[in-house]
Amino acid sequence: MEFEAQVIAAYGRHVRVRDDKGRIVQARPFGRRLQVVCGDRVRCNEDATHSEVHVTEILPRRTLLARATLRGDAEPVVANLSLLVAVMAPVPMPDLFIIDRYLCAASSAGIRALVLVNKSDLTPDADFSALTQSFEKAGYPVLLCSADNGQGLDSLNEILRNETSMFVGQSGVGKSSLIGRLIPGIDLATGELDRDAEGRHTTTSSSLHDLPSGGHVIDSPGVRDFAPAIDSLETRSLGFPEVDQLSIGCRFADCQHMHEPGCAVRAAAEGGQMDERRYESYRRLRRLHADLKAAQGPGRKRD
Ligand SMILES: Nc1nc2c(ncn2[C@@H]2O[C@H](COP(=O)(O)OP(=O)(O)O)[C@@H](O)[C@H]2O)c(=O)[nH]1
Ligand SMILES: [Mg+2]
Ligand SMILES: [Zn+2]
Protein backbone atom coordinates (compact mmCIF):
# COMPACT_ATOMS: atom_id res chain seq x y z
CA MET A 1 0.00 0.00 0.00
CA GLU A 2 1.28 3.46 -0.95
CA PHE A 3 0.78 6.63 1.05
CA GLU A 4 2.18 10.14 1.42
CA ALA A 5 3.57 11.38 4.72
CA GLN A 6 5.65 14.01 6.46
CA VAL A 7 8.96 13.13 8.11
CA ILE A 8 8.69 14.19 11.75
CA ALA A 9 11.98 12.74 12.99
CA ALA A 10 15.14 11.39 11.41
CA TYR A 11 17.81 9.32 13.12
CA GLY A 12 20.51 8.20 10.74
CA ARG A 13 18.94 5.62 8.48
CA HIS A 14 15.64 5.56 10.37
CA VAL A 15 12.82 8.07 10.14
CA ARG A 16 9.47 8.56 11.75
CA VAL A 17 6.70 9.59 9.37
CA ARG A 18 3.16 10.83 9.89
CA ASP A 19 0.50 10.30 7.26
CA ASP A 20 -2.31 12.73 6.51
CA LYS A 21 -4.62 10.97 8.97
CA GLY A 22 -2.11 11.48 11.77
CA ARG A 23 -0.86 7.91 11.99
CA ILE A 24 2.82 7.76 12.97
CA VAL A 25 5.06 4.90 11.87
CA GLN A 26 8.76 4.08 11.68
CA ALA A 27 10.15 3.85 8.18
CA ARG A 28 13.38 3.18 6.36
CA PRO A 29 14.55 4.95 3.20
CA PHE A 30 14.61 2.48 0.33
CA GLY A 31 18.15 2.49 -1.04
CA ARG A 32 21.30 4.36 -0.08
CA ARG A 33 20.79 7.33 -2.35
CA LEU A 34 17.67 8.60 -0.63
CA GLN A 35 18.76 11.19 1.96
CA VAL A 36 15.58 11.80 3.88
CA VAL A 37 15.51 14.61 6.46
CA CYS A 38 13.09 16.08 8.95
CA GLY A 39 10.42 18.18 7.24
CA ASP A 40 10.47 16.15 4.04
CA ARG A 41 7.22 15.16 2.35
CA VAL A 42 7.66 11.59 1.18
CA ARG A 43 5.93 8.73 -0.54
CA CYS A 44 5.94 5.49 1.42
CA ASN A 45 5.28 1.90 0.63
CA GLU A 46 3.90 -0.38 3.32
CA ASP A 47 4.51 -4.11 3.12
CA ALA A 48 1.69 -5.49 5.24
CA THR A 49 3.05 -9.02 5.39
CA HIS A 50 6.41 -7.92 6.81
CA SER A 51 4.96 -4.90 8.58
CA GLU A 52 7.72 -2.78 7.09
CA VAL A 53 7.45 0.74 5.76
CA HIS A 54 9.86 2.09 3.17
CA VAL A 55 10.28 5.63 2.01
CA THR A 56 10.41 5.28 -1.77
CA GLU A 57 10.45 8.89 -2.91
CA ILE A 58 11.10 12.40 -1.59
CA LEU A 59 8.51 14.84 -2.93
CA PRO A 60 9.84 18.15 -4.32
CA ARG A 61 11.28 20.34 -1.55
CA ARG A 62 10.22 23.98 -1.23
CA THR A 63 13.50 24.75 0.51
CA LEU A 64 16.52 22.76 1.60
CA LEU A 65 19.06 23.68 4.23
CA ALA A 66 22.30 21.78 3.64
CA ARG A 67 25.65 21.64 5.36
CA ALA A 68 29.12 20.89 4.04
CA THR A 69 30.95 17.81 5.23
CA LEU A 70 34.71 17.99 5.83
CA ARG A 71 35.17 16.58 2.33
CA GLY A 72 33.17 19.45 0.90
CA ASP A 73 30.09 17.38 0.07
CA ALA A 74 26.60 18.72 0.61
CA GLU A 75 24.51 16.95 3.24
CA PRO A 76 20.84 17.81 3.68
CA VAL A 77 19.86 18.98 7.18
CA VAL A 78 16.19 19.91 7.01
CA ALA A 79 13.59 20.39 4.28
CA ASN A 80 10.68 22.74 3.64
CA LEU A 81 11.60 25.32 6.28
CA SER A 82 10.12 28.78 5.90
CA LEU A 83 11.89 30.26 8.92
CA LEU A 84 15.14 29.58 10.73
CA VAL A 85 15.51 30.61 14.36
CA ALA A 86 19.15 30.92 15.41
CA VAL A 87 19.23 30.70 19.19
CA MET A 88 21.95 32.12 21.41
CA ALA A 89 22.24 32.93 25.11
CA PRO A 90 24.66 34.56 27.55
CA VAL A 91 25.55 31.03 28.65
CA PRO A 92 27.02 28.94 27.12
CA MET A 93 29.43 31.48 25.67
CA PRO A 94 28.19 32.15 22.16
CA ASP A 95 30.13 31.12 19.08
CA LEU A 96 28.90 33.79 16.71
CA PHE A 97 30.49 32.22 13.65
CA ILE A 98 28.03 29.37 13.98
CA ILE A 99 25.12 31.81 14.07
CA ASP A 100 26.48 33.81 11.12
CA ARG A 101 26.88 30.64 9.08
CA TYR A 102 23.38 29.38 9.80
CA LEU A 103 22.02 32.77 8.81
CA CYS A 104 24.02 32.64 5.56
CA ALA A 105 22.82 29.14 4.77
CA ALA A 106 19.24 30.24 5.36
CA SER A 107 19.34 33.34 3.20
CA SER A 108 21.12 31.46 0.41
CA ALA A 109 18.37 28.83 0.57
CA GLY A 110 15.54 31.39 0.50
CA ILE A 111 14.62 30.81 4.15
CA ARG A 112 13.88 33.83 6.36
CA ALA A 113 15.84 33.98 9.59
CA LEU A 114 15.88 35.63 12.97
CA VAL A 115 18.15 35.66 15.98
CA LEU A 116 16.60 34.62 19.27
CA VAL A 117 18.48 35.67 22.39
CA ASN A 118 17.31 33.37 25.16
CA LYS A 119 17.86 33.51 28.94
CA SER A 120 17.09 37.22 29.10
CA ASP A 121 16.45 36.60 32.81
CA LEU A 122 20.21 36.30 33.24
CA THR A 123 21.18 39.97 33.06
CA PRO A 124 23.48 40.21 30.06
CA ASP A 125 26.59 42.39 30.34
CA ALA A 126 27.51 45.18 27.93
CA ASP A 127 29.80 42.96 25.86
CA PHE A 128 26.99 40.52 25.25
CA SER A 129 24.62 43.30 24.15
CA ALA A 130 27.24 44.45 21.63
CA LEU A 131 27.29 40.94 20.16
CA THR A 132 23.56 40.86 19.60
CA GLN A 133 23.65 44.35 18.08
CA SER A 134 25.87 43.08 15.26
CA PHE A 135 22.91 41.04 14.01
CA GLU A 136 20.49 43.95 14.27
CA LYS A 137 22.89 46.12 12.32
CA ALA A 138 23.01 43.45 9.59
CA GLY A 139 19.23 43.66 9.30
CA TYR A 140 18.10 40.55 11.17
CA PRO A 141 15.21 40.69 13.61
CA VAL A 142 16.51 40.02 17.13
CA LEU A 143 14.08 38.76 19.76
CA LEU A 144 14.83 38.65 23.49
CA CYS A 145 13.21 35.70 25.26
CA SER A 146 13.32 33.71 28.41
CA ALA A 147 12.06 30.15 28.63
CA ASP A 148 12.44 30.69 32.35
CA ASN A 149 10.27 33.74 33.06
CA GLY A 150 8.31 33.76 29.79
CA GLN A 151 9.58 37.05 28.39
CA GLY A 152 9.09 37.35 24.63
CA LEU A 153 7.16 34.11 24.27
CA ASP A 154 3.94 35.78 23.08
CA SER A 155 5.84 37.54 20.31
CA LEU A 156 7.63 34.30 19.48
CA ASN A 157 4.29 32.52 19.19
CA GLU A 158 3.08 35.17 16.75
CA ILE A 159 6.25 34.95 14.69
CA LEU A 160 6.09 31.16 14.42
CA ARG A 161 2.38 30.98 13.58
CA ASN A 162 1.79 29.03 10.34
CA GLU A 163 5.52 28.76 9.63
CA THR A 164 7.66 25.66 9.43
CA SER A 165 10.53 26.76 11.60
CA MET A 166 13.59 25.18 13.14
CA PHE A 167 15.53 26.16 16.25
CA VAL A 168 19.28 25.82 15.78
CA GLY A 169 22.28 26.70 17.88
CA GLN A 170 24.78 25.44 20.39
CA SER A 171 23.87 22.87 22.98
CA GLY A 172 22.49 24.41 26.16
CA VAL A 173 21.11 27.68 24.77
CA GLY A 174 17.56 26.57 25.54
CA LYS A 175 16.08 25.35 22.24
CA SER A 176 14.19 22.45 23.79
CA SER A 177 13.11 24.53 26.80
CA LEU A 178 11.61 27.17 24.51
CA ILE A 179 9.72 24.58 22.50
CA GLY A 180 8.52 23.08 25.77
CA ARG A 181 7.04 26.47 26.69
CA LEU A 182 5.44 26.99 23.26
CA ILE A 183 3.72 23.62 23.25
CA PRO A 184 2.26 22.92 26.68
CA GLY A 185 2.21 19.23 27.49
CA ILE A 186 4.71 18.31 24.81
CA ASP A 187 6.56 15.13 25.59
CA LEU A 188 10.14 15.94 24.66
CA ALA A 189 11.29 12.94 26.67
CA THR A 190 10.23 10.34 24.12
CA GLY A 191 12.98 9.24 21.81
CA GLU A 192 14.53 12.58 21.07
CA LEU A 193 16.26 13.01 24.38
CA ASP A 194 19.34 11.32 25.72
CA ARG A 195 21.70 11.89 28.61
CA ASP A 196 25.11 13.40 28.07
CA ALA A 197 28.29 12.57 30.04
CA GLU A 198 27.17 14.80 32.91
CA GLY A 199 23.78 13.13 33.05
CA ARG A 200 21.88 16.04 31.53
CA HIS A 201 19.18 15.57 28.92
CA THR A 202 20.29 16.50 25.42
CA THR A 203 18.61 16.42 22.06
CA THR A 204 20.17 13.88 19.72
CA SER A 205 18.02 14.13 16.60
CA SER A 206 15.74 16.61 14.90
CA SER A 207 12.02 16.30 15.56
CA LEU A 208 9.02 18.18 14.24
CA HIS A 209 6.17 19.32 16.48
CA ASP A 210 2.79 20.94 15.78
CA LEU A 211 2.24 24.39 17.22
CA PRO A 212 -1.12 24.97 18.93
CA SER A 213 -1.70 28.12 16.84
CA GLY A 214 -0.78 26.48 13.52
CA GLY A 215 2.48 25.60 11.88
CA HIS A 216 5.35 23.35 12.87
CA VAL A 217 8.52 23.83 14.85
CA ILE A 218 11.56 21.58 14.64
CA ASP A 219 13.88 21.03 17.58
CA SER A 220 17.44 20.13 16.63
CA PRO A 221 20.51 18.79 18.40
CA GLY A 222 23.13 21.30 19.55
CA VAL A 223 26.05 21.81 17.23
CA ARG A 224 29.73 22.62 17.82
CA ASP A 225 30.20 23.85 14.29
CA PHE A 226 28.25 24.43 11.14
CA ALA A 227 29.43 25.02 7.59
CA PRO A 228 26.85 25.75 4.89
CA ALA A 229 26.98 23.53 1.79
CA ILE A 230 29.32 25.46 -0.48
CA ASP A 231 27.52 24.97 -3.77
CA SER A 232 24.30 26.36 -2.35
CA LEU A 233 25.87 29.58 -1.04
CA GLU A 234 25.20 32.86 -2.77
CA THR A 235 28.49 33.45 -4.67
CA ARG A 236 28.76 37.26 -4.38
CA SER A 237 27.92 37.71 -0.71
CA LEU A 238 28.00 34.14 0.71
CA GLY A 239 24.57 34.98 2.10
CA PHE A 240 25.57 38.04 4.19
CA PRO A 241 22.73 40.49 3.42
CA GLU A 242 24.78 43.59 4.24
CA VAL A 243 27.59 42.40 1.95
CA ASP A 244 25.04 41.86 -0.78
CA GLN A 245 23.83 45.45 -0.44
CA LEU A 246 27.26 47.04 -0.12
CA SER A 247 28.75 45.07 -3.03
CA ILE A 248 26.79 47.25 -5.46
CA GLY A 249 29.54 49.81 -4.85
CA CYS A 250 32.50 47.49 -5.55
CA ARG A 251 34.69 48.31 -8.55
CA PHE A 252 34.66 44.73 -9.88
CA ALA A 253 31.47 42.77 -10.49
CA ASP A 254 33.16 39.56 -9.33
CA CYS A 255 34.72 41.18 -6.23
CA GLN A 256 35.19 38.69 -3.39
CA HIS A 257 35.55 41.54 -0.87
CA MET A 258 38.93 40.35 0.37
CA HIS A 259 41.91 42.26 -1.10
CA GLU A 260 40.45 43.72 -4.28
CA PRO A 261 41.00 47.41 -4.94
CA GLY A 262 37.86 49.54 -4.82
CA CYS A 263 35.99 47.11 -2.57
CA ALA A 264 33.00 48.89 -1.01
CA VAL A 265 32.49 46.13 1.54
CA ARG A 266 35.96 46.34 3.02
CA ALA A 267 35.71 50.14 3.00
CA ALA A 268 32.43 49.94 4.91
CA ALA A 269 33.95 47.62 7.51
CA GLU A 270 36.92 49.97 7.94
CA GLY A 271 34.65 53.01 8.11
CA GLY A 272 32.29 51.44 10.66
CA GLN A 273 29.18 51.25 8.43
CA MET A 274 29.48 47.47 8.43
CA ASP A 275 30.03 45.62 11.69
CA GLU A 276 33.70 44.67 11.94
CA ARG A 277 32.98 41.34 13.57
CA ARG A 278 30.58 40.40 10.78
CA TYR A 279 33.16 41.37 8.13
CA GLU A 280 35.77 39.18 9.85
CA SER A 281 33.21 36.39 9.90
CA TYR A 282 32.60 36.91 6.18
CA ARG A 283 36.35 36.62 5.54
CA ARG A 284 36.55 33.39 7.52
CA LEU A 285 33.66 31.89 5.61
CA ARG A 286 35.24 32.97 2.31
CA ARG A 287 38.46 31.14 3.29
CA LEU A 288 36.53 28.07 4.46
CA HIS A 289 34.60 28.13 1.20
CA ALA A 290 37.88 28.06 -0.76
CA ASP A 291 39.26 25.23 1.41
CA LEU A 292 36.15 23.12 0.97
CA LYS A 293 36.14 23.75 -2.79
CA ALA A 294 39.74 22.51 -2.86
CA ALA A 295 38.78 19.44 -0.78
CA GLN A 296 36.11 18.63 -3.35
CA GLY A 297 38.87 18.57 -5.97
CA PRO A 298 38.55 19.36 -9.67
CA GLY A 299 36.25 17.26 -11.81
CA ARG A 300 35.06 15.15 -8.91
CA LYS A 301 32.01 13.20 -9.85
CA ARG A 302 28.95 14.81 -8.28
CA ASP A 303 25.82 12.81 -7.71
N1 LIG B 1 18.09 30.94 33.27
C1 LIG B 1 17.58 30.34 32.21
N2 LIG B 1 17.89 29.05 31.95
C2 LIG B 1 17.36 28.46 30.85
C3 LIG B 1 16.50 29.17 29.97
N3 LIG B 1 16.15 28.34 28.97
C4 LIG B 1 16.77 27.16 29.20
N4 LIG B 1 17.50 27.22 30.34
C5 LIG B 1 18.33 26.14 30.91
O1 LIG B 1 19.42 25.87 30.04
C6 LIG B 1 19.72 24.47 30.04
C7 LIG B 1 19.72 23.93 28.62
O2 LIG B 1 18.41 23.99 28.12
P1 LIG B 1 17.94 23.12 26.85
O3 LIG B 1 16.56 23.53 26.54
O4 LIG B 1 18.19 21.68 27.08
O5 LIG B 1 18.96 23.65 25.74
P2 LIG B 1 19.19 23.06 24.26
O6 LIG B 1 20.40 22.22 24.31
O7 LIG B 1 19.42 24.28 23.40
O8 LIG B 1 17.96 22.32 23.84
C8 LIG B 1 18.69 23.81 30.95
O9 LIG B 1 19.29 23.60 32.19
C9 LIG B 1 17.57 24.84 31.03
O10 LIG B 1 16.86 24.75 32.22
C10 LIG B 1 16.19 30.54 30.28
O11 LIG B 1 15.45 31.25 29.58
N5 LIG B 1 16.76 31.07 31.40
MG1 LIG C 1 17.73 20.34 23.15
ZN1 LIG D 1 34.03 44.03 -2.76
Tab-separated table of N, CA and C in Angstrom, residues 5 19 23 25 40 46 57 61 64 66 94 107 117 122 128 143 164 186-187 213 225 233 253 281:
chain	number	residue	atom	x	y	z
A	5	ALA	N	3.399	11.050	3.309
A	5	ALA	CA	3.571	11.382	4.717
A	5	ALA	C	4.588	12.493	4.879
A	19	ASP	N	1.327	10.169	8.464
A	19	ASP	CA	0.505	10.302	7.257
A	19	ASP	C	-0.577	11.365	7.482
A	23	ARG	N	-1.493	9.146	11.531
A	23	ARG	CA	-0.860	7.907	11.987
A	23	ARG	C	0.657	8.033	11.874
A	25	VAL	N	4.366	6.188	11.973
A	25	VAL	CA	5.062	4.900	11.868
A	25	VAL	C	6.555	5.104	11.631
A	40	ASP	N	10.732	16.646	5.390
A	40	ASP	CA	10.465	16.146	4.041
A	40	ASP	C	9.037	15.646	3.906
A	46	GLU	N	4.062	0.466	2.148
A	46	GLU	CA	3.901	-0.381	3.318
A	46	GLU	C	3.716	-1.829	2.895
A	57	GLU	N	10.250	7.677	-2.109
A	57	GLU	CA	10.447	8.891	-2.906
A	57	GLU	C	10.342	10.117	-2.011
A	61	ARG	N	11.089	19.528	-2.760
A	61	ARG	CA	11.279	20.345	-1.552
A	61	ARG	C	11.098	21.822	-1.890
A	64	LEU	N	15.629	23.755	1.005
A	64	LEU	CA	16.521	22.757	1.599
A	64	LEU	C	17.686	23.468	2.259
A	66	ALA	N	21.287	22.839	3.746
A	66	ALA	CA	22.297	21.780	3.636
A	66	ALA	C	23.606	22.255	4.239
A	94	PRO	N	28.587	32.339	23.546
A	94	PRO	CA	28.190	32.150	22.156
A	94	PRO	C	29.371	32.051	21.192
A	107	SER	N	19.668	32.356	4.222
A	107	SER	CA	19.344	33.344	3.196
A	107	SER	C	19.710	32.820	1.815
A	117	VAL	N	17.574	35.615	21.241
A	117	VAL	CA	18.477	35.670	22.389
A	117	VAL	C	17.702	35.188	23.601
A	122	LEU	N	18.843	36.154	32.751
A	122	LEU	CA	20.209	36.304	33.245
A	122	LEU	C	20.726	37.629	32.698
A	128	PHE	N	27.957	41.413	25.879
A	128	PHE	CA	26.989	40.522	25.254
A	128	PHE	C	25.997	41.317	24.407
A	143	LEU	N	15.145	38.868	18.763
A	143	LEU	CA	14.081	38.755	19.758
A	143	LEU	C	14.656	38.274	21.086
A	164	THR	N	6.881	26.849	9.070
A	164	THR	CA	7.656	25.664	9.432
A	164	THR	C	9.036	26.182	9.801
A	186	ILE	N	3.899	19.058	25.767
A	186	ILE	CA	4.713	18.310	24.806
A	186	ILE	C	5.588	17.320	25.558
A	187	ASP	N	5.729	16.141	24.953
A	187	ASP	CA	6.565	15.126	25.585
A	187	ASP	C	7.902	15.070	24.870
A	213	SER	N	-1.069	27.080	17.653
A	213	SER	CA	-1.696	28.123	16.845
A	213	SER	C	-1.456	27.934	15.347
A	225	ASP	N	29.769	23.105	15.470
A	225	ASP	CA	30.197	23.848	14.295
A	225	ASP	C	29.143	23.664	13.214
A	233	LEU	N	25.684	28.217	-1.533
A	233	LEU	CA	25.872	29.582	-1.041
A	233	LEU	C	25.834	30.590	-2.178
A	253	ALA	N	32.731	43.512	-10.647
A	253	ALA	CA	31.474	42.773	-10.492
A	253	ALA	C	31.701	41.440	-9.780
A	281	SER	N	33.917	37.654	10.063
A	281	SER	CA	33.209	36.387	9.903
A	281	SER	C	33.041	36.052	8.418
